PDB file of C-alpha atoms in Angstrom:
ATOM      1  CA  UNK T  30      91.090  86.147 119.770  1.00 78.00           C
ATOM      2  CA  UNK T  31      93.641  86.878 122.461  1.00 81.00           C
ATOM      3  CA  UNK T  32      96.622  84.540 121.982  1.00 84.00           C
ATOM      4  CA  UNK T  33      97.871  84.738 125.557  1.00 86.00           C
ATOM      5  CA  UNK T  34      94.411  83.813 126.899  1.00 90.00           C
ATOM      6  CA  UNK T  35      94.068  80.966 124.398  1.00 90.00           C
ATOM      7  CA  UNK T  36      97.515  79.645 125.315  1.00 89.00           C
ATOM      8  CA  UNK T  37      96.673  79.823 129.021  1.00 91.00           C
ATOM      9  CA  UNK T  38      93.510  77.792 128.379  1.00 93.00           C
ATOM     10  CA  UNK T  39      95.415  75.275 126.232  1.00 92.00           C
ATOM     11  CA  UNK T  40      97.858  74.700 129.074  1.00 92.00           C
ATOM     12  CA  UNK T  41      95.152  74.545 131.741  1.00 94.00           C
ATOM     13  CA  UNK T  42      92.855  72.103 129.927  1.00 95.00           C
ATOM     14  CA  UNK T  43      93.306  68.644 128.476  1.00 95.00           C
ATOM     15  CA  UNK T  44      93.251  68.367 124.701  1.00 95.00           C
ATOM     16  CA  UNK T  45      89.770  66.809 124.865  1.00 96.00           C
ATOM     17  CA  UNK T  46      88.345  69.618 127.033  1.00 96.00           C
ATOM     18  CA  UNK T  47      90.024  72.326 124.928  1.00 96.00           C
ATOM     19  CA  UNK T  48      88.731  70.806 121.660  1.00 95.00           C
ATOM     20  CA  UNK T  49      85.251  70.533 123.172  1.00 96.00           C
ATOM     21  CA  UNK T  50      85.291  74.166 124.324  1.00 96.00           C
ATOM     22  CA  UNK T  51      86.817  75.467 121.072  1.00 95.00           C
ATOM     23  CA  UNK T  52      84.942  73.286 118.609  1.00 93.00           C
ATOM     24  CA  UNK T  53      84.797  75.772 115.725  1.00 93.00           C
ATOM     25  CA  UNK T  54      87.219  76.054 112.807  1.00 95.00           C
ATOM     26  CA  UNK T  55      89.943  78.659 113.167  1.00 94.00           C
ATOM     27  CA  UNK T  56      92.129  80.577 110.774  1.00 93.00           C
ATOM     28  CA  UNK T  57      95.573  80.977 112.345  1.00 90.00           C
ATOM     29  CA  UNK T  58      97.089  84.075 110.761  1.00 89.00           C
ATOM     30  CA  UNK T  59     100.698  85.143 110.514  1.00 82.00           C
ATOM     31  CA  UNK T  60     101.749  88.497 109.136  1.00 62.00           C
ATOM     32  CA  UNK T  61     105.285  88.633 107.786  1.00 53.00           C
ATOM     33  CA  UNK T  62     106.056  91.868 109.628  1.00 46.00           C
ATOM     34  CA  UNK T  63     104.331  91.719 113.025  1.00 43.00           C
ATOM     35  CA  UNK T  64     104.454  94.857 115.106  1.00 42.00           C
ATOM     36  CA  UNK T  65     107.322  95.155 117.558  1.00 40.00           C
ATOM     37  CA  UNK T  66     105.007  95.855 120.463  1.00 38.00           C
ATOM     38  CA  UNK T  67     103.226  92.519 120.288  1.00 37.00           C
ATOM     39  CA  UNK T  68     103.052  91.285 123.849  1.00 38.00           C
ATOM     40  CA  UNK T  69     102.700  87.624 122.970  1.00 39.00           C
ATOM     41  CA  UNK T  70     104.302  85.556 120.225  1.00 42.00           C
ATOM     42  CA  UNK T  71     103.578  81.994 119.163  1.00 44.00           C
ATOM     43  CA  UNK T  72     105.680  80.495 116.413  1.00 46.00           C
ATOM     44  CA  UNK T  73     103.746  78.720 113.710  1.00 48.00           C
ATOM     45  CA  UNK T  74     105.530  76.055 111.757  1.00 50.00           C
ATOM     46  CA  UNK T  75     103.455  75.391 108.679  1.00 49.00           C
ATOM     47  CA  UNK T  76     103.973  71.925 107.286  1.00 49.00           C
ATOM     48  CA  UNK T  77     102.070  69.958 104.709  1.00 47.00           C
ATOM     49  CA  UNK T  78     103.041  67.009 102.531  1.00 45.00           C
ATOM     50  CA  UNK T  79     103.595  69.166  99.439  1.00 43.00           C
ATOM     51  CA  UNK T  80     104.643  72.425 101.094  1.00 44.00           C
ATOM     52  CA  UNK T  81     108.085  73.361 102.379  1.00 42.00           C
ATOM     53  CA  UNK T  82     108.261  74.162 106.084  1.00 45.00           C
ATOM     54  CA  UNK T  83     107.604  77.811 106.833  1.00 49.00           C
ATOM     55  CA  UNK T  84     108.338  79.500 110.140  1.00 53.00           C
ATOM     56  CA  UNK T  85     106.279  82.549 111.002  1.00 59.00           C
ATOM     57  CA  UNK T  86     104.982  84.461 114.005  1.00 72.00           C
ATOM     58  CA  UNK T  87     101.294  83.935 114.715  1.00 79.00           C
ATOM     59  CA  UNK T  88      99.719  87.344 114.995  1.00 79.00           C
ATOM     60  CA  UNK T  89      96.152  86.259 115.647  1.00 86.00           C
ATOM     61  CA  UNK T  90      93.597  83.510 115.556  1.00 91.00           C
ATOM     62  CA  UNK T  91      90.165  84.125 114.053  1.00 93.00           C
ATOM     63  CA  UNK T  92      87.168  81.820 114.315  1.00 93.00           C
ATOM     64  CA  UNK T  93      86.007  81.016 110.796  1.00 94.00           C
ATOM     65  CA  UNK T  94      82.517  82.427 111.112  1.00 93.00           C
ATOM     66  CA  UNK T  95      80.228  84.997 109.565  1.00 92.00           C
ATOM     67  CA  UNK T  96      79.897  88.452 111.000  1.00 91.00           C
ATOM     68  CA  UNK T  97      77.042  90.876 110.497  1.00 90.00           C
ATOM     69  CA  UNK T  98      79.318  93.057 108.337  1.00 88.00           C
ATOM     70  CA  UNK T  99      78.767  91.075 105.130  1.00 86.00           C
ATOM     71  CA  UNK T 100      75.385  90.496 103.469  1.00 86.00           C
ATOM     72  CA  UNK T 101      76.053  87.023 101.998  1.00 87.00           C
ATOM     73  CA  UNK T 102      74.410  84.283 104.052  1.00 86.00           C
ATOM     74  CA  UNK T 103      76.727  81.413 103.079  1.00 88.00           C
ATOM     75  CA  UNK T 104      79.991  83.294 102.526  1.00 94.00           C
ATOM     76  CA  UNK T 105      82.784  84.257 104.885  1.00 96.00           C
ATOM     77  CA  UNK T 106      84.674  87.130 103.234  1.00 97.00           C
ATOM     78  CA  UNK T 107      88.448  87.569 103.620  1.00 97.00           C
ATOM     79  CA  UNK T 108      90.270  90.784 102.712  1.00 96.00           C
ATOM     80  CA  UNK T 109      91.396  94.251 103.820  1.00 95.00           C
ATOM     81  CA  UNK T 110      87.948  95.871 103.756  1.00 95.00           C
ATOM     82  CA  UNK T 111      85.976  96.517 106.945  1.00 93.00           C
ATOM     83  CA  UNK T 112      82.966  94.640 105.579  1.00 92.00           C
ATOM     84  CA  UNK T 113      85.003  91.392 105.454  1.00 95.00           C
ATOM     85  CA  UNK T 114      84.436  88.773 108.135  1.00 96.00           C
ATOM     86  CA  UNK T 115      88.179  88.136 108.432  1.00 95.00           C
ATOM     87  CA  UNK T 116      90.232  91.272 107.968  1.00 94.00           C
ATOM     88  CA  UNK T 117      93.871  90.908 106.893  1.00 94.00           C
ATOM     89  CA  UNK T 118      95.743  94.196 107.167  1.00 89.00           C
ATOM     90  CA  UNK T 119      98.421  93.610 104.535  1.00 91.00           C
ATOM     91  CA  UNK T 120      99.132  95.661 101.428  1.00 92.00           C
ATOM     92  CA  UNK T 121      99.231  92.612  99.152  1.00 93.00           C
ATOM     93  CA  UNK T 122      95.758  91.453 100.227  1.00 96.00           C
ATOM     94  CA  UNK T 123      92.902  92.808  98.111  1.00 97.00           C
ATOM     95  CA  UNK T 124      89.977  94.655  99.699  1.00 97.00           C
ATOM     96  CA  UNK T 125      87.795  91.590  99.105  1.00 97.00           C
ATOM     97  CA  UNK T 126      90.386  88.907  98.374  1.00 98.00           C
ATOM     98  CA  UNK T 127      88.535  85.594  98.722  1.00 98.00           C
ATOM     99  CA  UNK T 128      85.618  83.916 100.407  1.00 98.00           C
ATOM    100  CA  UNK T 129      84.900  80.665 102.151  1.00 97.00           C
ATOM    101  CA  UNK T 130      81.640  79.113 101.005  1.00 95.00           C
ATOM    102  CA  UNK T 131      79.751  77.143 103.642  1.00 91.00           C
ATOM    103  CA  UNK T 132      78.552  73.942 102.001  1.00 92.00           C
ATOM    104  CA  UNK T 133      75.697  71.691 103.033  1.00 90.00           C
ATOM    105  CA  UNK T 134      76.923  69.074 105.458  1.00 90.00           C
ATOM    106  CA  UNK T 135      79.487  71.424 107.010  1.00 88.00           C
ATOM    107  CA  UNK T 136      82.113  71.405 104.249  1.00 92.00           C
ATOM    108  CA  UNK T 137      84.062  74.439 103.087  1.00 95.00           C
ATOM    109  CA  UNK T 138      85.066  75.715  99.698  1.00 97.00           C
ATOM    110  CA  UNK T 139      87.494  78.584  99.075  1.00 98.00           C
ATOM    111  CA  UNK T 140      87.174  80.966  96.123  1.00 98.00           C
ATOM    112  CA  UNK T 141      89.769  83.531  94.980  1.00 98.00           C
ATOM    113  CA  UNK T 142      87.678  86.586  94.083  1.00 98.00           C
ATOM    114  CA  UNK T 143      89.944  87.712  91.245  1.00 97.00           C
ATOM    115  CA  UNK T 144      92.498  89.055  93.711  1.00 97.00           C
ATOM    116  CA  UNK T 145      95.644  90.792  92.495  1.00 95.00           C
ATOM    117  CA  UNK T 146      98.086  88.540  94.405  1.00 96.00           C
ATOM    118  CA  UNK T 147      96.166  85.271  94.456  1.00 97.00           C
ATOM    119  CA  UNK T 148      95.390  82.519  96.924  1.00 97.00           C
ATOM    120  CA  UNK T 149      97.354  79.294  97.348  1.00 96.00           C
ATOM    121  CA  UNK T 150      96.207  76.161  99.162  1.00 95.00           C
ATOM    122  CA  UNK T 151      98.917  73.703 100.206  1.00 92.00           C
ATOM    123  CA  UNK T 152     101.352  75.313  97.780  1.00 91.00           C
ATOM    124  CA  UNK T 153      99.038  75.333  94.753  1.00 95.00           C
ATOM    125  CA  UNK T 154      97.619  78.573  93.454  1.00 96.00           C
ATOM    126  CA  UNK T 155      93.840  78.634  93.070  1.00 97.00           C
ATOM    127  CA  UNK T 156      92.235  79.417  89.770  1.00 97.00           C
ATOM    128  CA  UNK T 157      90.352  82.708  90.068  1.00 97.00           C
ATOM    129  CA  UNK T 158      86.602  82.534  90.699  1.00 97.00           C
ATOM    130  CA  UNK T 159      86.643  78.724  90.919  1.00 97.00           C
ATOM    131  CA  UNK T 160      85.837  77.005  94.219  1.00 96.00           C
ATOM    132  CA  UNK T 161      88.312  74.603  95.830  1.00 97.00           C
ATOM    133  CA  UNK T 162      87.201  72.284  98.628  1.00 97.00           C
ATOM    134  CA  UNK T 163      89.403  72.752 101.690  1.00 97.00           C
ATOM    135  CA  UNK T 164      89.941  70.807 104.891  1.00 95.00           C
ATOM    136  CA  UNK T 165      91.266  71.157 108.409  1.00 94.00           C
ATOM    137  CA  UNK T 166      95.099  71.434 108.442  1.00 92.00           C
ATOM    138  CA  UNK T 167      95.230  73.030 104.985  1.00 94.00           C
ATOM    139  CA  UNK T 168      97.774  75.810 104.584  1.00 92.00           C
ATOM    140  CA  UNK T 169      96.249  78.838 102.861  1.00 95.00           C
ATOM    141  CA  UNK T 170      98.193  81.886 101.673  1.00 94.00           C
ATOM    142  CA  UNK T 171      96.275  85.079 100.850  1.00 96.00           C
ATOM    143  CA  UNK T 172      98.670  87.262  98.834  1.00 94.00           C
ATOM    144  CA  UNK T 173     101.735  86.584 100.963  1.00 88.00           C
ATOM    145  CA  UNK T 174      99.927  86.162 104.300  1.00 91.00           C
ATOM    146  CA  UNK T 175     100.291  82.555 105.496  1.00 91.00           C
ATOM    147  CA  UNK T 176      97.429  81.015 107.426  1.00 92.00           C
ATOM    148  CA  UNK T 177      96.416  77.557 108.558  1.00 92.00           C
ATOM    149  CA  UNK T 178      92.895  76.210 108.938  1.00 95.00           C
ATOM    150  CA  UNK T 179      92.705  74.386 112.256  1.00 94.00           C
ATOM    151  CA  UNK T 180      90.075  72.795 114.454  1.00 94.00           C
ATOM    152  CA  UNK T 181      90.187  72.813 118.268  1.00 94.00           C
ATOM    153  CA  UNK T 182      92.617  69.881 118.405  1.00 94.00           C
ATOM    154  CA  UNK T 183      95.036  71.519 115.967  1.00 91.00           C
ATOM    155  CA  UNK T 184      94.790  74.819 117.810  1.00 92.00           C
ATOM    156  CA  UNK T 185      95.555  73.012 121.083  1.00 92.00           C
ATOM    157  CA  UNK T 186      98.668  71.400 119.582  1.00 89.00           C
ATOM    158  CA  UNK T 187      99.878  74.726 118.206  1.00 86.00           C
ATOM    159  CA  UNK T 188      99.364  76.625 121.448  1.00 86.00           C
ATOM    160  CA  UNK T 189     100.411  73.885 123.835  1.00 79.00           C
ATOM    161  CA  UNK T 190     103.769  73.585 122.149  1.00 66.00           C
TER     162      UNK T 190
END
């Protein structure tokens, strides 16, 4: 999603209207070495009760949703490969690094798919091939790529500054 357009909408709408319009879950992604020609930068300060504060540049925001590139009905794949739903172009992210499992009732579970560099949620490394229930505002690191799982309200707060 285009960060400058999202930020414009966050500043033009109330938090209620923004959250209503952007009601999905979003993965806010920050690459440690963003390209120099990025035309828009939003600083993400990742905080969680058990995680030290991390400052990073948000490079993009992805809705956490399935694409037609992956054949699994209840899985949202994350990795470097083109058949992943969320593609992270970083050398320390495996081709198919992890997946989000869509649970009945709208919940989410995250599974590290035996990746080389692991997945951490709120500072704790996941056991490989074992699902971990995750929630809005969780901080997730794929390899060394920090992300945050946000809803529309959290995205509004991040972009509105």
